[in-house]
Amino acid sequence: MNRSHRTASVALDALDRAILNRLQDGFPLTPDPFADVAREFNCDADELVARLKRLHAENAITRFGPFIDTVAMGGAFCLCAMAVPVDRFERITEIVNGFHQVAHNYERDHKLNMWFVLGTATPGEIDTVADEIEQATCLRVHRFPKLEEYFVGFRVAA
Amino acid sequence: MSEIDQTDRRIIEATQGGIPIVRHPYAVVAEDLGLDEAEVIARLQGLIARGVVRRIAAAANHYALGMAANGMTVWDVADEAVTEIGRKIGALDYVTHCYQRPRDPPDWPYNLFAMVHGATRDEVEQKRREIAVLIGHLSRADDILYSKRILKKTGVRLTAGGR
């Protein structure tokens, strides 16, 4: 296992884990949402806020807030992949990551070794941006748009 | 597409990077935007009802939770069987994403993608074998791509002003 992307393991107690599991499922839209969740755990709302702040600071959660469906907003997504020569990998990473439409980018162990997701405000921009990346890198951008979604889970057991 | 007015859009832009982790987060968002807390809550509820917002929640860091291994399993499944197979795989609790995508031959013969998470690579391989059994002879070829490094992870952002 490559260790370069591993976060120093976060020490989680039982309540941290329960909170993480609970908050991945959803957070109330109420004026005092932490109090509503705290009641489920028999803990204090301010303690819940403090724990969540710590979990965020320790990078156990990467984001807290609304999950927006870009497609429902009229936008589009596309998974893309490139076969990047090893000696140019860092430079190509800089170029690709420099496009604000690149939402996630992973190095993977395959001939197609760079996999990224494009998110754009309109479907037509996907090809425009992918073409721009091809021009900027002189590499082919393979495009794998979603044809059908079977299930998108989001929960990781803590 | 759902109707999203300018106020909805401002709320989305203000919160897409995250809401403040404070006792009354929606009140803080409202204050920043010059709106009432009740309106922010009502509009977010409306956006959820219309499917624009999937939910308000925390995104967990797989690595920090000890789910350090993730493999993108890919399969070449006959077109006529892919929907049925995809539904079965998508229902597995260790699969977080399952999509049908186009093949790109000759480099890429695979049309079904399923992301598998586990504590170790051995665990991911075990799950991959379970999926292989599930698909049986309907898969003509398969592979697994492990992530070596996160190069960027910012999430999708709407640009200011929308469109």
Short mmCIF file of C-alpha atoms in Angstrom, two decimals:
data_model
loop_
_atom_site.label_atom_id
_atom_site.label_comp_id
_atom_site.label_asym_id
_atom_site.label_seq_id
_atom_site.Cartn_x
_atom_site.Cartn_y
_atom_site.Cartn_z
CA MET A 1 0.00 0.00 0.00
CA ASN A 2 1.23 3.40 -0.90
CA ARG A 3 1.43 5.48 2.22
CA SER A 4 1.67 8.89 0.64
CA HIS A 5 -2.07 9.50 0.71
CA ARG A 6 -2.76 7.95 4.09
CA THR A 7 -3.98 10.25 6.74
CA ALA A 8 -2.38 9.67 10.10
CA SER A 9 -4.94 7.40 11.64
CA VAL A 10 -7.41 9.34 13.69
CA ALA A 11 -8.13 8.08 17.17
CA LEU A 12 -11.90 7.71 17.40
CA ASP A 13 -13.83 6.73 20.48
CA ALA A 14 -17.21 5.00 20.37
CA LEU A 15 -19.16 8.26 20.41
CA ASP A 16 -17.02 9.70 17.58
CA ARG A 17 -17.82 6.63 15.50
CA ALA A 18 -21.51 6.81 16.30
CA ILE A 19 -21.57 10.51 15.37
CA LEU A 20 -19.71 9.86 12.09
CA ASN A 21 -22.09 7.09 11.12
CA ARG A 22 -25.13 9.17 12.05
CA LEU A 23 -24.02 12.35 10.27
CA GLN A 24 -23.19 10.58 7.02
CA ASP A 25 -26.86 9.69 6.79
CA GLY A 26 -28.06 13.25 7.10
CA PHE A 27 -28.23 16.30 9.29
CA PRO A 28 -31.48 17.97 10.38
CA LEU A 29 -32.70 21.15 8.74
CA THR A 30 -33.88 22.77 11.93
CA PRO A 31 -32.86 25.87 13.89
CA ASP A 32 -31.00 23.80 16.50
CA PRO A 33 -29.89 20.74 14.54
CA PHE A 34 -27.08 19.69 16.86
CA ALA A 35 -29.51 19.58 19.78
CA ASP A 36 -31.78 17.31 17.71
CA VAL A 37 -28.93 14.92 16.97
CA ALA A 38 -27.51 15.15 20.51
CA ARG A 39 -30.82 13.88 21.91
CA GLU A 40 -30.38 10.66 19.93
CA PHE A 41 -27.03 10.12 21.63
CA ASN A 42 -27.97 11.38 25.05
CA CYS A 43 -25.14 13.87 24.88
CA ASP A 44 -24.84 17.60 25.03
CA ALA A 45 -25.34 19.64 21.82
CA ASP A 46 -22.26 21.76 22.50
CA GLU A 47 -20.18 18.63 23.02
CA LEU A 48 -21.43 17.33 19.68
CA VAL A 49 -20.37 20.59 17.99
CA ALA A 50 -16.95 20.37 19.65
CA ARG A 51 -16.48 16.74 18.58
CA LEU A 52 -17.51 17.44 15.01
CA LYS A 53 -15.13 20.42 14.87
CA ARG A 54 -12.33 18.17 16.07
CA LEU A 55 -13.20 15.41 13.58
CA HIS A 56 -13.15 18.02 10.82
CA ALA A 57 -9.83 19.47 12.03
CA GLU A 58 -8.36 15.95 12.14
CA ASN A 59 -9.63 15.30 8.62
CA ALA A 60 -11.86 12.38 9.67
CA ILE A 61 -14.58 14.22 7.78
CA THR A 62 -13.67 16.01 4.61
CA ARG A 63 -16.83 18.07 4.23
CA PHE A 64 -19.93 18.98 6.17
CA GLY A 65 -22.88 20.51 4.38
CA PRO A 66 -25.24 20.07 1.45
CA PHE A 67 -24.47 17.44 -1.18
CA ILE A 68 -25.50 19.04 -4.41
CA ASP A 69 -26.71 17.09 -7.42
CA THR A 70 -24.90 18.91 -10.20
CA VAL A 71 -27.04 17.21 -12.83
CA ALA A 72 -30.26 18.40 -11.18
CA MET A 73 -28.77 21.93 -11.35
CA GLY A 74 -28.40 21.54 -15.10
CA GLY A 75 -24.74 20.60 -14.91
CA ALA A 76 -22.86 17.49 -15.92
CA PHE A 77 -20.19 15.07 -14.73
CA CYS A 78 -17.81 12.86 -16.62
CA LEU A 79 -15.21 10.38 -15.45
CA CYS A 80 -12.08 10.76 -17.56
CA ALA A 81 -8.79 8.90 -17.74
CA MET A 82 -5.38 9.45 -19.28
CA ALA A 83 -2.28 7.34 -19.84
CA VAL A 84 0.38 9.68 -18.49
CA PRO A 85 4.06 8.95 -19.09
CA VAL A 86 5.72 8.44 -15.71
CA ASP A 87 8.42 11.06 -16.33
CA ARG A 88 5.78 13.72 -17.03
CA PHE A 89 3.36 12.70 -14.29
CA GLU A 90 3.92 15.59 -11.87
CA ARG A 91 3.79 18.22 -14.60
CA ILE A 92 0.62 16.75 -16.11
CA THR A 93 -0.94 16.59 -12.64
CA GLU A 94 -0.34 20.33 -12.25
CA ILE A 95 -1.92 21.06 -15.61
CA VAL A 96 -4.98 18.86 -15.04
CA ASN A 97 -5.55 20.05 -11.46
CA GLY A 98 -5.29 23.62 -12.69
CA PHE A 99 -8.68 23.21 -14.40
CA HIS A 100 -11.29 24.22 -11.83
CA GLN A 101 -13.74 21.78 -13.43
CA VAL A 102 -11.57 18.88 -12.20
CA ALA A 103 -13.31 17.86 -8.98
CA HIS A 104 -11.33 14.76 -8.01
CA ASN A 105 -8.19 13.31 -9.44
CA TYR A 106 -6.60 9.97 -8.51
CA GLU A 107 -3.43 8.22 -9.53
CA ARG A 108 -4.26 4.56 -10.23
CA ASP A 109 -2.09 1.56 -11.04
CA HIS A 110 -3.00 0.89 -14.65
CA LYS A 111 -1.80 1.97 -18.08
CA LEU A 112 -4.57 4.55 -17.72
CA ASN A 113 -2.95 5.92 -14.59
CA MET A 114 -4.73 9.23 -14.04
CA TRP A 115 -8.48 9.25 -13.37
CA PHE A 116 -10.40 12.43 -12.76
CA VAL A 117 -13.96 13.67 -12.64
CA LEU A 118 -15.02 16.74 -14.60
CA GLY A 119 -17.97 18.71 -13.28
CA THR A 120 -19.34 21.49 -15.46
CA ALA A 121 -22.29 23.88 -15.33
CA THR A 122 -23.66 22.59 -18.65
CA PRO A 123 -23.35 19.21 -20.42
CA GLY A 124 -21.74 20.80 -23.49
CA GLU A 125 -18.78 22.01 -21.48
CA ILE A 126 -17.59 18.47 -20.71
CA ASP A 127 -16.17 17.95 -24.18
CA THR A 128 -14.89 21.53 -24.35
CA VAL A 129 -12.90 21.13 -21.14
CA ALA A 130 -11.70 17.61 -22.03
CA ASP A 131 -10.51 18.95 -25.40
CA GLU A 132 -8.70 21.79 -23.64
CA ILE A 133 -6.96 19.28 -21.36
CA GLU A 134 -5.90 17.28 -24.43
CA GLN A 135 -4.44 20.40 -26.01
CA ALA A 136 -2.68 21.44 -22.82
CA THR A 137 -1.16 18.00 -22.19
CA CYS A 138 -0.83 16.54 -25.71
CA LEU A 139 -2.44 13.38 -24.25
CA ARG A 140 -5.72 11.73 -25.10
CA VAL A 141 -8.51 12.18 -22.55
CA HIS A 142 -10.63 9.01 -22.46
CA ARG A 143 -14.20 9.89 -21.52
CA PHE A 144 -16.44 7.58 -19.54
CA PRO A 145 -19.76 9.34 -18.97
CA LYS A 146 -22.27 7.57 -16.77
CA LEU A 147 -24.81 5.65 -18.86
CA GLU A 148 -26.69 4.15 -15.95
CA GLU A 149 -26.35 4.46 -12.18
CA TYR A 150 -27.20 1.37 -10.17
CA PHE A 151 -26.70 2.67 -6.69
CA VAL A 152 -24.57 5.29 -5.13
CA GLY A 153 -23.96 4.57 -1.51
CA PHE A 154 -22.13 7.19 0.43
CA ARG A 155 -21.71 5.72 3.83
CA VAL A 156 -18.48 4.37 5.23
CA ALA A 157 -18.85 2.42 8.44
CA ALA A 158 -16.82 4.18 11.10
CA MET B 1 -34.72 20.65 -14.66
CA SER B 2 -35.99 22.13 -11.43
CA GLU B 3 -36.57 25.84 -11.08
CA ILE B 4 -33.74 27.36 -9.11
CA ASP B 5 -34.04 31.06 -8.48
CA GLN B 6 -31.28 33.49 -7.68
CA THR B 7 -31.74 33.12 -3.91
CA ASP B 8 -31.52 29.32 -4.13
CA ARG B 9 -28.36 29.72 -6.14
CA ARG B 10 -26.83 32.10 -3.59
CA ILE B 11 -27.57 29.60 -0.81
CA ILE B 12 -25.97 26.79 -2.80
CA GLU B 13 -22.90 28.86 -3.60
CA ALA B 14 -22.54 29.90 0.03
CA THR B 15 -22.84 26.37 1.41
CA GLN B 16 -21.34 24.05 -1.21
CA GLY B 17 -17.92 24.22 0.43
CA GLY B 18 -19.52 23.36 3.78
CA ILE B 19 -21.66 24.94 6.47
CA PRO B 20 -20.11 26.29 9.65
CA ILE B 21 -19.78 23.75 12.46
CA VAL B 22 -21.51 25.88 15.07
CA ARG B 23 -24.60 25.45 17.19
CA HIS B 24 -26.90 27.31 14.74
CA PRO B 25 -25.32 26.84 11.31
CA TYR B 26 -28.30 27.93 9.24
CA ALA B 27 -28.57 31.18 11.19
CA VAL B 28 -24.94 31.95 10.31
CA VAL B 29 -25.54 31.15 6.63
CA ALA B 30 -28.66 33.34 6.70
CA GLU B 31 -26.83 36.24 8.30
CA ASP B 32 -24.05 36.07 5.71
CA LEU B 33 -26.63 36.24 2.92
CA GLY B 34 -28.91 38.82 4.54
CA LEU B 35 -31.76 36.31 4.78
CA ASP B 36 -33.87 34.89 7.62
CA GLU B 37 -32.82 31.59 9.14
CA ALA B 38 -36.33 30.25 8.48
CA GLU B 39 -36.05 31.10 4.79
CA VAL B 40 -32.65 29.37 4.46
CA ILE B 41 -34.08 26.25 6.11
CA ALA B 42 -37.23 26.33 3.98
CA ARG B 43 -35.28 26.81 0.77
CA LEU B 44 -32.85 24.00 1.58
CA GLN B 45 -35.85 21.77 2.32
CA GLY B 46 -37.29 22.76 -1.05
CA LEU B 47 -34.00 21.98 -2.80
CA ILE B 48 -33.94 18.55 -1.15
CA ALA B 49 -37.56 17.92 -2.18
CA ARG B 50 -36.64 18.75 -5.78
CA GLY B 51 -33.51 16.59 -5.72
CA VAL B 52 -31.09 19.47 -6.25
CA VAL B 53 -29.60 18.86 -2.82
CA ARG B 54 -29.29 15.14 -2.03
CA ARG B 55 -28.90 15.68 1.69
CA ILE B 56 -27.10 17.74 4.31
CA ALA B 57 -24.42 15.48 5.78
CA ALA B 58 -20.82 14.78 6.65
CA ALA B 59 -18.46 13.22 4.12
CA ALA B 60 -16.21 10.77 5.92
CA ASN B 61 -12.58 10.34 5.04
CA HIS B 62 -12.17 6.66 4.18
CA TYR B 63 -8.51 6.64 5.12
CA ALA B 64 -9.05 8.19 8.52
CA LEU B 65 -11.72 5.58 9.23
CA GLY B 66 -9.35 2.73 8.51
CA MET B 67 -10.88 1.97 5.11
CA ALA B 68 -7.49 2.52 3.56
CA ALA B 69 -7.91 0.30 0.51
CA ASN B 70 -10.19 1.11 -2.35
CA GLY B 71 -10.26 -0.56 -5.70
CA MET B 72 -12.18 0.39 -8.80
CA THR B 73 -13.34 -2.97 -10.14
CA VAL B 74 -14.23 -2.96 -13.81
CA TRP B 75 -16.03 -5.61 -15.82
CA ASP B 76 -16.91 -6.35 -19.41
CA VAL B 77 -20.48 -7.54 -19.09
CA ALA B 78 -22.68 -8.41 -22.06
CA ASP B 79 -24.88 -5.40 -22.84
CA GLU B 80 -28.12 -7.35 -22.48
CA ALA B 81 -27.16 -8.44 -18.94
CA VAL B 82 -25.49 -5.29 -17.63
CA THR B 83 -28.54 -3.66 -16.03
CA GLU B 84 -29.49 -6.77 -14.06
CA ILE B 85 -25.89 -7.39 -12.98
CA GLY B 86 -25.36 -3.73 -12.16
CA ARG B 87 -28.36 -3.70 -9.82
CA LYS B 88 -27.09 -6.77 -7.99
CA ILE B 89 -23.61 -5.33 -7.54
CA GLY B 90 -24.90 -1.91 -6.61
CA ALA B 91 -26.88 -3.47 -3.77
CA LEU B 92 -23.75 -4.89 -2.09
CA ASP B 93 -22.92 -2.99 1.08
CA TYR B 94 -19.22 -2.66 0.30
CA VAL B 95 -19.82 -1.11 -3.12
CA THR B 96 -20.14 2.68 -2.92
CA HIS B 97 -20.56 3.53 -6.59
CA CYS B 98 -21.77 1.34 -9.43
CA TYR B 99 -22.16 2.64 -12.96
CA GLN B 100 -22.50 1.50 -16.51
CA ARG B 101 -20.12 3.49 -18.71
CA PRO B 102 -19.10 3.23 -22.36
CA ARG B 103 -16.27 0.95 -23.43
CA ASP B 104 -13.31 2.53 -25.19
CA PRO B 105 -11.70 -0.34 -27.14
CA PRO B 106 -9.06 -1.54 -27.56
CA ASP B 107 -7.57 0.04 -24.41
CA TRP B 108 -10.70 -0.23 -22.36
CA PRO B 109 -13.13 -3.13 -22.89
CA TYR B 110 -15.01 -2.61 -19.61
CA ASN B 111 -18.55 -1.25 -19.28
CA LEU B 112 -19.39 -1.79 -15.61
CA PHE B 113 -17.56 0.07 -12.82
CA ALA B 114 -17.97 -0.77 -9.13
CA MET B 115 -15.96 0.94 -6.40
CA VAL B 116 -15.07 -1.44 -3.57
CA HIS B 117 -13.82 -0.33 -0.16
CA GLY B 118 -12.05 -2.32 2.53
CA ALA B 119 -9.63 -2.07 5.41
CA THR B 120 -6.91 -3.86 3.48
CA ARG B 121 -6.12 -4.82 -0.08
CA ASP B 122 -6.73 -8.48 0.81
CA GLU B 123 -10.23 -7.57 1.93
CA VAL B 124 -10.85 -5.70 -1.32
CA GLU B 125 -9.59 -8.71 -3.31
CA GLN B 126 -11.94 -11.00 -1.38
CA LYS B 127 -14.87 -8.73 -2.23
CA ARG B 128 -13.78 -8.60 -5.84
CA ARG B 129 -13.91 -12.43 -5.95
CA GLU B 130 -17.41 -12.32 -4.49
CA ILE B 131 -18.47 -9.97 -7.26
CA ALA B 132 -16.84 -12.26 -9.84
CA VAL B 133 -18.91 -15.17 -8.52
CA LEU B 134 -22.05 -13.04 -8.71
CA ILE B 135 -21.41 -12.13 -12.34
CA GLY B 136 -20.22 -15.61 -13.29
CA HIS B 137 -19.79 -16.31 -16.99
CA LEU B 138 -21.48 -13.04 -17.95
CA SER B 139 -18.21 -11.17 -17.48
CA ARG B 140 -15.78 -11.61 -20.36
CA ALA B 141 -12.91 -9.68 -18.79
CA ASP B 142 -12.25 -7.74 -15.63
CA ASP B 143 -9.61 -5.75 -13.83
CA ILE B 144 -9.10 -3.75 -10.66
CA LEU B 145 -7.47 -0.35 -10.37
CA TYR B 146 -6.16 0.65 -6.97
CA SER B 147 -5.73 4.26 -6.06
CA LYS B 148 -2.10 5.11 -5.40
CA ARG B 149 -2.54 8.74 -4.55
CA ILE B 150 -5.22 11.40 -4.26
CA LEU B 151 -4.05 14.13 -6.63
CA LYS B 152 -7.00 16.47 -6.04
CA LYS B 153 -10.22 16.33 -4.06
CA THR B 154 -12.16 19.55 -4.01
CA GLY B 155 -15.59 18.38 -5.03
CA VAL B 156 -17.65 20.00 -7.72
CA ARG B 157 -18.05 23.74 -7.35
CA LEU B 158 -20.51 25.94 -9.09
CA THR B 159 -18.86 29.02 -10.41
CA ALA B 160 -20.08 32.40 -9.19
CA GLY B 161 -23.15 33.60 -11.02
CA GLY B 162 -24.04 30.09 -12.14
CA ARG B 163 -24.21 28.63 -15.63
#
